[in-house]
Amino acid sequence: MDLDRILQKATQQNKVRIAIASAEDFEVLEAVSLSIERNLASFILFGARDKIQHIMKIHFSNLIDHDEVKIKHTESLADAANQAVLSVKNGHAQVLMKGNIPTSMILKAVLNKENGLRSGKALSHVAAFQIPSFNRLLFITDPAMNIEPDLEQKVQIINNAVQIARATGVEVPKVAALAAVEVINPDMQATLDAAALTQMNRRGQISNCIVDGPLALDIAISVDAAEHKRISSDVAGAADILLVPNLETGNVFYKSLIYFAKAKVGAVLAGAKAPIVLTSRADSAESKLYSLALAICSVNNKEMERK
Amino acid sequence: MDLDRILQKATQQNKVRIAIASAEDFEVLEAVSLSIERNLASFILFGARDKIQHIMKIHFSNLIDHDEVKIKHTESLADAANQAVLSVKNGHAQVLMKGNIPTSMILKAVLNKENGLRSGKALSHVAAFQIPSFNRLLFITDPAMNIEPDLEQKVQIINNAVQIARATGVEVPKVAALAAVEVINPDMQATLDAAALTQMNRRGQISNCIVDGPLALDIAISVDAAEHKRISSDVAGAADILLVPNLETGNVFYKSLIYFAKAKVGAVLAGAKAPIVLTSRADSAESKLYSLALAICSVNNKEMERK
């Protein structure tokens, strides 16, 4: 599976509606335009109607009066965030996407106790990387939300990533709990948590996946490295999901793949009642499409599992 | 500067003698043989004389009875470690190299209070990466020794890396104290430490370099990303040394560069009375040469600064 195939898969699934909080932005509307061209999704655009229409007129005439693109005027950024979240909560849309507003503002609306999208579970970021010279998609979690997750949060971070990976077609993802070493070292919390997560998986407390750790990155992804170190593990050399022990590790890993390994990425924030797409201005239009595709696959997978 | 130029530079400097703890190993002697071919260094090989000579006879006849290659017979691995360390302590050799023994064993000899190589400073690992598609050498520290360094240890880790970078010709290295964000966040120790390190540098408590942080990886190494985020910093987009906040970040970063970005690397353990080369079996012969070259440059640079 690669990101283009996930994009194709998303296009073939039930049409999903995406609520965008603050769409009055060239790059956001570019992603909408590309999605509409590919028949990927429908949209509700929350934001300043005049500005949205103005950008459409100049750059994206295919969106004007399009059946699958509704504009809902809002008076402020906070209003756009709240209304977009509410539209997802009420079932008018199935995916929330951050437009031209700060992440903190959309998260505030998402986490609102009354009108937000809390599910009782931890929110976590799941990034799917397609790396040149590597033969499969790698899901990395959590490179963006949880600073120093404890064991319970790590369980939820794994569950969130497993749901996304399964939605893309990896039936029983292999999860490597990363650390700097493969042995348990009481001075390294990452190794203790990894051991606990491995046993929780064996005892059925984490399901739909195979967890093993602690594993260093090379052992998790390279068959040669795993054989060389003679590590006995169902995950070594074959990991689909890489659980990083803390935010810095995930963040540096993520950026290293983008800048030095020239990887492509799609990502969603999982764990809320609906998947959330939090792409930033620096992301390419292609990357935004991949993120939307992941979110769409996730929605369809959840509906299928509910039936 | 790239790793091949460092290798060339090392060859042109004063000849350095390298003590190898436990040299009875094909891959260790391969590195010795390549070094001798390049006239890079002299060697004292500690280990089982018979085995060393046997491997030489079959594979590396250029080393037999070579003026610059002495064999000192030792009876055990621990003995090889202790004697190699002692030869450096006594000035018979200027660099220590791990041969076919566990890292823990050589470190035990290095850290021995009476006969070791302690300098009172923290030991730290400094890795020099040459990344395809990137225009300069990047020094990453510490990906291998210090689990969760505190502020004082980070100062020493920076000092150790600055000494190595300067030895390769980077006169005033730019040091990015990495974190996941560029703002100070009291919940993220990495950002607090980075701020403190930046100010310590401004106050002259860390010298011979320019420190700035917190910086995320993209901001540290990409001029575009730095300009895009409008970060005002002398280091942003121009970092030579990347200080990682913890071991897991460094370890995953290191392996990501090797496995996914196809980077070349040379590395030394710095901070003891002499540089220590701790390459592992999985390292290529080329990588071992780069590590020796870094160590040789470091020795010569220290001698020059002493004069």
Coordinates of C-alpha atoms in Angstrom, one line a residue:
Chain A
M1 CA 0.0 0.0 0.0
D2 CA 1.3 3.5 -0.8
L3 CA -0.3 6.9 -0.4
D4 CA -1.5 7.2 -3.9
R5 CA -3.3 3.9 -3.5
I6 CA -4.9 5.2 -0.3
L7 CA -6.0 8.2 -2.2
Q8 CA -7.5 6.0 -4.9
K9 CA -9.2 3.8 -2.3
A10 CA -10.7 6.9 -0.6
T11 CA -12.2 8.0 -3.9
Q12 CA -13.9 4.6 -4.3
Q13 CA -15.5 4.7 -0.9
N14 CA -18.8 6.2 0.3
K15 CA -18.7 9.9 -0.1
V16 CA -17.7 11.7 3.1
R17 CA -18.4 15.4 3.9
I18 CA -15.6 17.5 5.3
A19 CA -16.2 20.6 7.5
I20 CA -13.4 23.1 7.2
A21 CA -12.9 25.6 9.9
S22 CA -11.8 28.9 8.3
A23 CA -11.6 28.2 4.5
E24 CA -10.8 31.8 3.4
D25 CA -7.3 30.8 2.3
F26 CA -5.7 30.1 -1.0
E27 CA -3.9 26.9 0.0
V28 CA -7.0 25.5 1.8
L29 CA -9.2 26.1 -1.2
E30 CA -6.5 24.6 -3.5
A31 CA -6.8 21.3 -1.5
V32 CA -10.6 21.6 -1.8
S33 CA -10.4 22.2 -5.5
L34 CA -8.1 19.2 -6.1
S35 CA -10.4 17.0 -4.0
I36 CA -13.4 18.1 -6.0
E37 CA -11.6 17.3 -9.2
R38 CA -10.9 13.8 -8.0
N39 CA -14.4 13.4 -6.6
L40 CA -12.8 12.7 -3.3
A41 CA -15.3 14.4 -0.9
S42 CA -18.0 17.0 -0.3
F43 CA -17.2 20.1 1.7
I44 CA -18.8 22.6 4.1
L45 CA -16.6 25.7 4.1
F46 CA -16.9 27.8 7.3
G47 CA -15.5 31.3 7.1
A48 CA -15.9 34.7 5.7
R49 CA -18.2 34.1 2.7
D50 CA -16.9 37.2 0.7
K51 CA -13.3 36.2 1.0
I52 CA -13.9 32.6 0.1
Q53 CA -15.9 33.6 -2.9
H54 CA -13.3 36.1 -3.9
I55 CA -10.5 33.5 -3.9
M56 CA -12.7 31.0 -5.8
K57 CA -13.4 33.6 -8.5
I58 CA -9.8 34.3 -9.1
H59 CA -8.3 30.8 -8.6
F60 CA -10.8 28.0 -8.3
S61 CA -13.8 28.7 -10.6
N62 CA -14.5 24.9 -10.5
L63 CA -15.8 25.4 -6.9
I64 CA -18.3 28.2 -7.6
D65 CA -21.8 27.0 -7.1
H66 CA -20.6 23.4 -7.0
D67 CA -23.2 21.0 -5.6
E68 CA -20.7 19.4 -3.3
V69 CA -19.2 22.7 -1.9
K70 CA -21.4 24.7 0.6
I71 CA -20.2 27.9 2.2
K72 CA -21.4 28.8 5.7
H73 CA -20.6 32.3 6.6
T74 CA -19.1 32.9 10.1
E75 CA -18.1 36.1 11.7
S76 CA -14.9 35.2 13.4
L77 CA -12.2 32.5 13.5
A78 CA -13.5 31.1 16.8
D79 CA -17.0 31.1 15.3
A80 CA -15.7 29.1 12.3
A81 CA -14.0 26.6 14.6
N82 CA -17.1 26.1 16.8
Q83 CA -19.5 25.8 13.9
A84 CA -17.4 23.4 11.9
V85 CA -17.0 21.2 15.0
L86 CA -20.7 21.4 15.6
S87 CA -21.5 20.4 12.1
V88 CA -19.4 17.2 12.6
K89 CA -21.0 16.6 16.0
N90 CA -24.5 16.9 14.4
G91 CA -23.6 14.5 11.6
H92 CA -23.7 17.0 8.8
A93 CA -20.0 16.3 8.1
Q94 CA -17.9 13.3 9.0
V95 CA -14.4 14.8 9.0
L96 CA -13.1 18.1 10.5
M97 CA -10.3 20.0 8.8
K98 CA -8.3 22.9 10.1
G99 CA -8.3 25.9 7.7
N100 CA -6.5 29.1 8.2
I101 CA -6.7 29.2 12.1
P102 CA -4.3 28.3 14.8
T103 CA -4.3 24.7 15.9
S104 CA -4.9 25.7 19.5
M105 CA -8.2 27.4 18.4
I106 CA -9.6 24.3 16.6
L107 CA -8.5 22.0 19.5
K108 CA -10.3 24.2 21.9
A109 CA -13.5 23.8 20.0
V110 CA -12.9 20.0 19.6
L111 CA -12.2 19.6 23.3
N112 CA -15.2 21.7 24.4
K113 CA -17.1 19.5 26.9
E114 CA -20.6 20.4 25.7
N115 CA -20.3 20.9 21.9
G116 CA -17.0 19.3 21.1
L117 CA -15.9 16.0 19.7
R118 CA -14.4 14.3 22.8
S119 CA -14.8 10.6 22.9
G120 CA -13.2 10.0 26.3
K121 CA -10.0 8.7 24.6
A122 CA -6.7 10.5 24.1
L123 CA -6.3 12.4 20.9
S124 CA -3.2 11.5 19.0
H125 CA -1.5 12.2 15.7
V126 CA -0.9 9.4 13.2
A127 CA 1.3 10.1 10.2
A128 CA 1.6 7.7 7.3
F129 CA 5.0 7.9 5.5
Q130 CA 5.9 6.8 2.1
I131 CA 9.7 6.7 2.0
P132 CA 11.6 6.3 -1.2
S133 CA 13.7 3.1 -1.1
F134 CA 11.4 1.6 1.6
N135 CA 8.9 -1.1 0.6
R136 CA 5.9 -0.3 2.6
L137 CA 4.0 2.5 4.3
L138 CA 5.2 3.3 7.9
F139 CA 2.8 4.8 10.4
I140 CA 4.5 7.0 13.0
T141 CA 2.7 8.0 16.2
D142 CA 2.6 10.4 18.0
P143 CA 4.8 13.1 16.5
A144 CA 2.6 16.1 17.3
M145 CA 0.2 15.9 20.3
N146 CA 1.3 14.1 23.4
I147 CA 4.5 15.4 25.0
E148 CA 5.4 12.6 27.4
P149 CA 2.6 10.0 27.2
D150 CA 2.2 7.6 30.1
L151 CA 1.4 3.9 29.7
E152 CA -2.4 4.4 29.5
Q153 CA -2.0 7.2 26.9
K154 CA 0.3 5.0 24.9
V155 CA -2.4 2.3 24.8
Q156 CA -4.8 4.8 23.3
I157 CA -2.2 6.1 20.9
I158 CA -1.6 2.6 19.7
N159 CA -5.4 2.0 19.4
N160 CA -5.8 5.2 17.4
A161 CA -3.0 4.3 15.0
V162 CA -4.2 0.7 14.6
Q163 CA -7.6 2.0 13.6
I164 CA -6.1 4.2 10.9
A165 CA -3.7 1.5 9.6
R166 CA -6.6 -1.0 9.4
A167 CA -8.6 1.5 7.5
T168 CA -5.9 1.6 4.9
G169 CA -6.0 -2.2 4.5
V170 CA -3.3 -3.4 7.0
E171 CA -5.5 -6.0 8.7
V172 CA -3.3 -6.8 11.7
P173 CA -0.7 -4.1 11.9
K174 CA 2.6 -4.9 13.6
V175 CA 3.4 -2.2 16.2
A176 CA 7.0 -1.5 17.4
A177 CA 7.3 0.3 20.7
L178 CA 10.5 2.2 19.9
A179 CA 13.3 2.8 22.3
A180 CA 17.1 3.3 22.0
V181 CA 17.7 -0.4 22.9
E182 CA 16.1 -3.8 22.9
V183 CA 16.7 -4.7 26.5
I184 CA 14.6 -3.6 29.5
N185 CA 16.5 -0.9 31.4
P186 CA 14.9 0.6 34.5
D187 CA 16.6 3.9 33.8
M188 CA 14.8 4.1 30.5
Q189 CA 11.0 4.6 30.9
A190 CA 10.5 3.9 27.2
T191 CA 11.8 0.3 27.6
L192 CA 9.5 -0.4 30.7
D193 CA 6.5 1.0 28.9
A194 CA 7.3 -1.0 25.8
A195 CA 7.5 -4.2 27.8
A196 CA 4.2 -3.5 29.5
L197 CA 2.6 -2.7 26.1
T198 CA 3.9 -6.0 24.6
Q199 CA 2.4 -8.0 27.5
M200 CA -0.9 -6.0 27.4
N201 CA -1.2 -7.0 23.8
R202 CA -0.5 -10.7 24.7
R203 CA -3.2 -10.5 27.4
G204 CA -5.8 -9.1 25.0
Q205 CA -5.7 -5.6 26.5
I206 CA -4.6 -4.2 23.2
S207 CA -6.2 -5.9 20.2
N208 CA -6.3 -6.0 16.4
C209 CA -2.5 -5.8 16.2
I210 CA 0.8 -7.4 17.3
V211 CA 2.8 -5.2 19.7
D212 CA 6.5 -5.8 20.5
G213 CA 9.1 -3.7 22.2
P214 CA 11.4 -2.2 23.2
L215 CA 12.9 -2.2 19.7
A216 CA 15.4 0.3 18.3
L217 CA 14.4 1.8 14.9
D218 CA 16.8 -0.3 12.9
I219 CA 15.6 -3.5 14.4
A220 CA 12.0 -2.5 13.9
I221 CA 12.3 -1.9 10.2
S222 CA 15.3 -3.8 8.9
V223 CA 15.1 -7.6 8.5
D224 CA 18.9 -7.6 8.2
A225 CA 19.5 -5.6 11.4
A226 CA 17.0 -7.8 13.3
E227 CA 18.7 -11.0 12.1
H228 CA 22.1 -9.6 12.8
K229 CA 21.1 -8.8 16.4
R230 CA 19.2 -12.2 16.7
I231 CA 16.2 -10.5 18.2
S232 CA 13.3 -12.9 18.5
S233 CA 10.2 -10.9 17.7
D234 CA 7.1 -11.1 15.4
V235 CA 7.5 -7.3 14.8
A236 CA 11.3 -6.9 14.3
G237 CA 12.1 -6.1 10.7
A238 CA 8.4 -6.0 9.9
A239 CA 6.8 -3.1 11.8
D240 CA 3.9 -1.1 10.3
I241 CA 3.4 1.2 13.2
L242 CA 6.2 2.9 15.1
L243 CA 5.2 4.1 18.5
V244 CA 7.7 6.8 19.6
P245 CA 8.3 7.2 23.3
N246 CA 7.9 11.0 23.4
L247 CA 7.1 14.1 21.4
E248 CA 10.7 15.1 20.6
T249 CA 11.5 11.7 19.1
G250 CA 8.4 11.8 16.9
N251 CA 8.9 15.4 15.8
V252 CA 12.5 15.0 14.9
F253 CA 11.8 11.6 13.2
Y254 CA 8.9 13.1 11.2
K255 CA 11.0 16.1 10.0
S256 CA 14.0 14.0 9.3
L257 CA 11.9 11.8 7.0
I258 CA 10.5 14.8 5.2
Y259 CA 13.7 16.9 4.8
F260 CA 16.4 14.2 4.6
A261 CA 14.6 11.1 3.3
K262 CA 12.3 13.0 0.9
A263 CA 9.3 11.1 2.2
K264 CA 5.7 11.8 1.4
V265 CA 3.2 12.0 4.3
G266 CA -0.5 12.1 5.1
A267 CA -1.6 12.5 8.7
V268 CA -4.7 12.7 10.8
L269 CA -5.5 13.5 14.4
A270 CA -7.4 10.4 15.7
G271 CA -9.2 9.6 18.9
A272 CA -12.0 12.2 18.7
K273 CA -15.5 11.3 17.5
A274 CA -14.3 12.1 14.0
P275 CA -10.9 12.2 12.3
I276 CA -9.4 15.6 12.2
V277 CA -7.1 16.9 9.5
L278 CA -4.6 19.4 10.9
T279 CA -2.3 20.1 8.0
S280 CA -0.2 23.2 8.2
R281 CA 0.6 25.8 5.6
A282 CA 4.0 24.3 4.9
D283 CA 2.4 21.0 3.8
S284 CA 2.1 20.5 0.1
A285 CA -1.3 20.3 -1.6
E286 CA -0.5 16.6 -2.3
S287 CA 0.1 16.0 1.4
K288 CA -3.2 17.6 2.3
L289 CA -5.0 15.3 -0.1
Y290 CA -3.2 12.3 1.4
S291 CA -4.4 13.4 4.9
L292 CA -8.0 13.8 3.7
A293 CA -7.8 10.3 2.1
L294 CA -6.6 8.8 5.4
A295 CA -9.5 10.5 7.2
I296 CA -12.0 9.3 4.6
C297 CA -10.8 5.7 4.8
S298 CA -11.0 6.0 8.6
V299 CA -14.6 7.1 8.5
N300 CA -15.6 4.4 6.1
N301 CA -13.7 1.8 8.1
K302 CA -15.4 2.8 11.4
E303 CA -18.9 2.6 9.7
M304 CA -18.1 -0.8 8.3
E305 CA -17.0 -2.1 11.7
R306 CA -20.1 -0.7 13.3
K307 CA -22.3 -2.7 10.9
Chain B
M1 CA 33.5 19.8 4.5
D2 CA 32.4 16.2 3.9
L3 CA 33.6 13.0 5.5
D4 CA 36.0 12.1 2.7
R5 CA 37.7 15.5 3.1
I6 CA 37.9 14.9 6.9
L7 CA 39.6 11.5 6.0
Q8 CA 42.0 13.3 3.8
K9 CA 42.7 16.0 6.4
A10 CA 43.4 13.3 9.0
T11 CA 45.9 11.7 6.7
Q12 CA 47.8 15.0 6.3
Q13 CA 48.1 15.6 10.1
N14 CA 50.6 14.4 12.7
K15 CA 50.6 10.6 12.8
V16 CA 48.5 9.4 15.7
R17 CA 48.7 6.0 17.4
I18 CA 45.5 4.0 18.0
A19 CA 45.1 1.4 20.8
I20 CA 42.5 -1.2 19.9
A21 CA 41.0 -3.2 22.7
S22 CA 40.5 -6.8 21.4
A23 CA 41.7 -6.7 17.8
E24 CA 41.2 -10.5 17.0
D25 CA 38.3 -9.8 14.6
F26 CA 38.1 -9.8 10.8
E27 CA 36.2 -6.5 10.6
V28 CA 38.4 -4.7 13.1
L29 CA 41.6 -5.8 11.2
E30 CA 39.9 -4.8 8.0
A31 CA 39.7 -1.2 9.3
V32 CA 43.3 -1.4 10.4
S33 CA 44.4 -2.6 7.0
L34 CA 42.5 0.1 5.2
S35 CA 44.0 2.7 7.6
I36 CA 47.5 1.4 7.0
E37 CA 47.0 1.5 3.2
R38 CA 46.0 5.1 3.5
N39 CA 48.8 6.0 5.9
L40 CA 46.1 7.2 8.4
A41 CA 47.5 6.0 11.7
S42 CA 49.7 3.6 13.7
F43 CA 48.2 0.9 15.8
I44 CA 48.8 -1.1 18.9
L45 CA 46.6 -4.2 18.8
F46 CA 45.6 -5.6 22.1
G47 CA 44.2 -9.2 22.1
A48 CA 45.1 -12.8 21.5
R49 CA 48.3 -12.7 19.5
D50 CA 47.7 -16.1 17.7
K51 CA 44.3 -15.2 16.6
I52 CA 45.3 -11.7 15.4
Q53 CA 48.2 -13.2 13.4
H54 CA 46.0 -15.9 12.0
I55 CA 43.5 -13.4 10.6
M56 CA 46.3 -11.3 9.2
K57 CA 47.9 -14.3 7.4
I58 CA 44.7 -15.2 5.7
H59 CA 43.2 -11.8 5.0
F60 CA 45.6 -8.9 5.7
S61 CA 49.1 -9.8 4.8
N62 CA 49.9 -6.1 4.5
L63 CA 49.8 -5.9 8.3
I64 CA 52.3 -8.7 9.1
D65 CA 55.5 -7.3 10.6
H66 CA 54.4 -3.8 9.6
D67 CA 56.4 -1.1 11.4
E68 CA 53.2 0.8 12.4
V69 CA 51.3 -2.2 13.7
K70 CA 52.3 -3.7 17.1
I71 CA 50.6 -6.6 18.7
K72 CA 50.4 -6.8 22.5
H73 CA 49.2 -10.1 23.7
T74 CA 46.5 -10.1 26.3
E75 CA 44.9 -13.1 28.1
S76 CA 41.3 -11.9 28.3
L77 CA 38.8 -9.4 27.0
A78 CA 38.9 -7.4 30.2
D79 CA 42.7 -7.5 30.1
A80 CA 42.7 -6.2 26.5
A81 CA 40.4 -3.3 27.5
N82 CA 42.5 -2.4 30.6
Q83 CA 45.8 -2.5 28.8
A84 CA 44.5 -0.6 25.8
V85 CA 43.2 2.1 28.1
L86 CA 46.4 2.2 30.0
S87 CA 48.5 2.6 26.9
V88 CA 46.4 5.7 26.1
K89 CA 46.7 7.0 29.7
N90 CA 50.5 6.5 29.5
G91 CA 50.7 8.4 26.2
H92 CA 51.8 5.4 24.1
A93 CA 48.6 5.9 22.0
Q94 CA 46.4 8.9 21.5
V95 CA 43.1 7.3 20.5
L96 CA 41.2 4.3 22.0
M97 CA 39.2 2.0 19.7
K98 CA 36.8 -0.7 20.7
G99 CA 37.5 -4.0 19.0
N100 CA 35.6 -7.2 19.5
I101 CA 34.3 -6.6 23.1
P102 CA 31.1 -5.3 24.6
T103 CA 30.8 -1.6 24.9
S104 CA 30.1 -1.9 28.6
M105 CA 33.5 -3.6 29.1
I106 CA 35.5 -0.9 27.4
L107 CA 33.6 1.8 29.2
K108 CA 34.3 0.2 32.5
A109 CA 38.0 0.4 31.8
V110 CA 37.7 4.0 30.6
L111 CA 35.8 5.0 33.7
N112 CA 38.1 3.3 36.1
K113 CA 39.1 5.9 38.7
E114 CA 42.7 4.9 39.0
N115 CA 43.7 3.7 35.6
G116 CA 40.9 5.0 33.4
L117 CA 40.6 8.1 31.1
R118 CA 38.2 10.2 33.1
S119 CA 38.6 13.9 32.6
G120 CA 35.9 15.0 35.1
K121 CA 33.6 15.9 32.1
A122 CA 30.6 14.0 30.8
L123 CA 31.3 11.5 28.0
S124 CA 29.1 12.0 25.0
H125 CA 28.7 10.6 21.6
V126 CA 29.2 12.9 18.6
A127 CA 28.2 11.7 15.1
A128 CA 29.0 13.5 11.9
F129 CA 26.5 12.8 9.1
Q130 CA 27.0 13.4 5.5
I131 CA 23.5 13.3 4.0
P132 CA 22.8 13.1 0.3
S133 CA 20.9 16.2 -0.9
F134 CA 22.2 18.2 2.1
N135 CA 24.9 20.7 1.6
R136 CA 27.0 20.4 4.7
L137 CA 28.1 18.0 7.5
L138 CA 25.6 17.8 10.4
F139 CA 26.9 16.8 13.8
I140 CA 24.3 15.1 16.0
T141 CA 24.8 14.7 19.7
D142 CA 24.2 12.7 21.9
P143 CA 22.6 9.7 20.1
A144 CA 24.2 7.0 22.2
M145 CA 25.4 7.7 25.8
N146 CA 23.3 10.1 27.9
I147 CA 19.7 8.9 28.5
E148 CA 18.1 12.1 29.8
P149 CA 20.9 14.7 30.2
D150 CA 20.3 17.6 32.6
L151 CA 21.3 21.1 31.8
E152 CA 24.9 20.7 33.1
Q153 CA 25.4 17.6 31.1
K154 CA 23.9 19.3 28.0
V155 CA 26.6 22.0 28.4
Q156 CA 29.3 19.4 28.4
I157 CA 27.7 17.5 25.5
I158 CA 27.7 20.8 23.5
N159 CA 31.4 21.5 24.5
N160 CA 32.4 18.0 23.4
A161 CA 30.6 18.4 20.0
V162 CA 32.0 21.9 19.5
Q163 CA 35.6 20.5 20.0
I164 CA 35.0 17.8 17.4
A165 CA 33.4 20.2 14.9
R166 CA 36.2 22.7 15.3
A167 CA 38.7 19.9 14.8
T168 CA 37.1 19.3 11.4
G169 CA 37.4 23.0 10.4
V170 CA 34.1 24.5 11.5
E171 CA 35.6 27.5 13.4
V172 CA 32.5 28.7 15.2
P173 CA 29.9 26.0 14.9
K174 CA 26.2 26.9 15.1
V175 CA 24.4 24.8 17.7
A176 CA 20.7 24.2 17.6
A177 CA 19.2 23.0 20.8
L178 CA 16.4 20.8 19.3
A179 CA 12.8 20.5 20.6
A180 CA 9.5 19.9 19.0
V181 CA 8.6 23.7 19.0
E182 CA 10.3 27.1 19.0
V183 CA 8.4 28.6 21.9
I184 CA 9.2 28.0 25.6
N185 CA 6.7 25.7 27.1
P186 CA 7.1 24.9 30.8
D187 CA 5.6 21.4 30.2
M188 CA 8.5 20.7 27.8
Q189 CA 11.8 20.4 29.6
A190 CA 13.7 20.5 26.3
T191 CA 12.4 24.0 25.6
L192 CA 13.5 25.3 29.1
D193 CA 16.9 23.7 28.8
A194 CA 17.3 25.1 25.2
A195 CA 16.5 28.6 26.5
A196 CA 19.0 28.3 29.3
L197 CA 21.7 27.0 27.0
T198 CA 21.1 29.9 24.6
Q199 CA 21.6 32.4 27.4
M200 CA 24.6 30.6 28.8
N201 CA 26.2 31.0 25.4
R202 CA 25.4 34.7 25.4
R203 CA 26.9 35.1 28.9
G204 CA 30.1 33.3 27.9
Q205 CA 29.4 30.2 29.9
I206 CA 29.5 28.1 26.6
S207 CA 32.1 29.4 24.2
N208 CA 33.6 28.8 20.7
C209 CA 30.1 28.4 19.2
I210 CA 26.7 30.1 18.7
V211 CA 23.9 28.3 20.5
D212 CA 20.2 28.9 19.9
G213 CA 17.0 27.1 20.8
P214 CA 14.5 25.7 21.2
L215 CA 14.3 25.0 17.5
A216 CA 12.4 22.2 15.7
L217 CA 14.5 20.2 13.3
D218 CA 13.1 21.8 10.1
I219 CA 13.7 25.3 11.4
A220 CA 17.3 24.4 12.5
I221 CA 18.3 23.1 9.1
S222 CA 16.1 24.6 6.4
V223 CA 16.5 28.3 5.5
D224 CA 13.1 28.1 3.8
A225 CA 11.4 26.7 6.9
A226 CA 13.1 29.3 9.1
E227 CA 12.0 32.2 6.9
H228 CA 8.5 30.8 6.6
K229 CA 8.1 30.7 10.3
R230 CA 9.9 34.1 10.7
I231 CA 12.1 32.8 13.4
S232 CA 14.8 35.4 14.4
S233 CA 17.9 33.3 15.1
D234 CA 21.6 33.2 14.1
V235 CA 21.3 29.4 14.0
A236 CA 18.0 28.8 12.3
G237 CA 18.5 27.3 8.8
A238 CA 22.3 27.2 9.4
A239 CA 22.9 24.7 12.3
D240 CA 26.1 22.6 12.2
I241 CA 25.5 20.8 15.5
L242 CA 22.1 19.4 16.5
L243 CA 21.7 18.9 20.3
V244 CA 18.9 16.3 20.8
P245 CA 17.0 16.6 24.1
N246 CA 17.2 12.9 25.0
L247 CA 18.6 9.5 24.0
E248 CA 15.6 8.2 22.1
T249 CA 15.4 11.3 19.9
G250 CA 19.1 11.0 19.0
N251 CA 18.9 7.2 18.5
V252 CA 15.9 7.3 16.2
F253 CA 17.3 10.3 14.3
Y254 CA 20.6 8.6 13.8
K255 CA 19.1 5.4 12.5
S256 CA 16.6 7.3 10.4
L257 CA 19.4 9.1 8.6
I258 CA 21.3 5.8 8.0
Y259 CA 18.4 3.7 6.9
F260 CA 16.0 6.1 5.2
A261 CA 18.2 9.1 4.2
K262 CA 21.2 6.8 3.2
A263 CA 23.6 9.0 5.1
K264 CA 27.2 8.2 5.8
V265 CA 28.5 8.6 9.3
G266 CA 31.6 8.8 11.4
A267 CA 31.4 9.1 15.2
V268 CA 33.5 9.4 18.3
L269 CA 32.9 9.3 22.0
A270 CA 34.3 12.6 23.4
G271 CA 34.9 14.0 26.8
A272 CA 37.4 11.5 28.1
K273 CA 41.2 12.3 28.1
A274 CA 41.3 10.9 24.6
P275 CA 38.8 10.4 21.9
I276 CA 37.3 6.9 21.8
V277 CA 36.0 5.1 18.7
L278 CA 33.1 2.8 19.5
T279 CA 32.0 1.6 16.2
S280 CA 29.9 -1.6 16.1
R281 CA 30.0 -4.6 13.9
A282 CA 27.1 -3.3 11.8
D283 CA 29.1 -0.2 10.8
S284 CA 30.7 -0.3 7.4
A285 CA 34.5 -0.3 7.0
E286 CA 34.2 3.1 5.5
S287 CA 32.3 4.3 8.5
K288 CA 35.0 3.0 10.8
L289 CA 37.6 5.0 8.8
Y290 CA 35.5 8.1 9.1
S291 CA 35.3 7.6 12.9
L292 CA 39.1 7.1 13.1
A293 CA 39.6 10.3 11.0
L294 CA 37.4 12.3 13.4
A295 CA 39.3 11.0 16.4
I296 CA 42.7 11.9 14.7
C297 CA 41.5 15.4 13.8
S298 CA 40.3 15.8 17.4
V299 CA 43.7 14.8 18.8
N300 CA 45.6 17.1 16.5
N301 CA 43.3 20.0 17.2
K302 CA 43.6 19.6 21.0
E303 CA 47.4 19.6 20.7
M304 CA 47.3 22.7 18.5
E305 CA 45.1 24.5 21.0
R306 CA 47.4 23.5 23.8
K307 CA 50.4 25.1 22.1

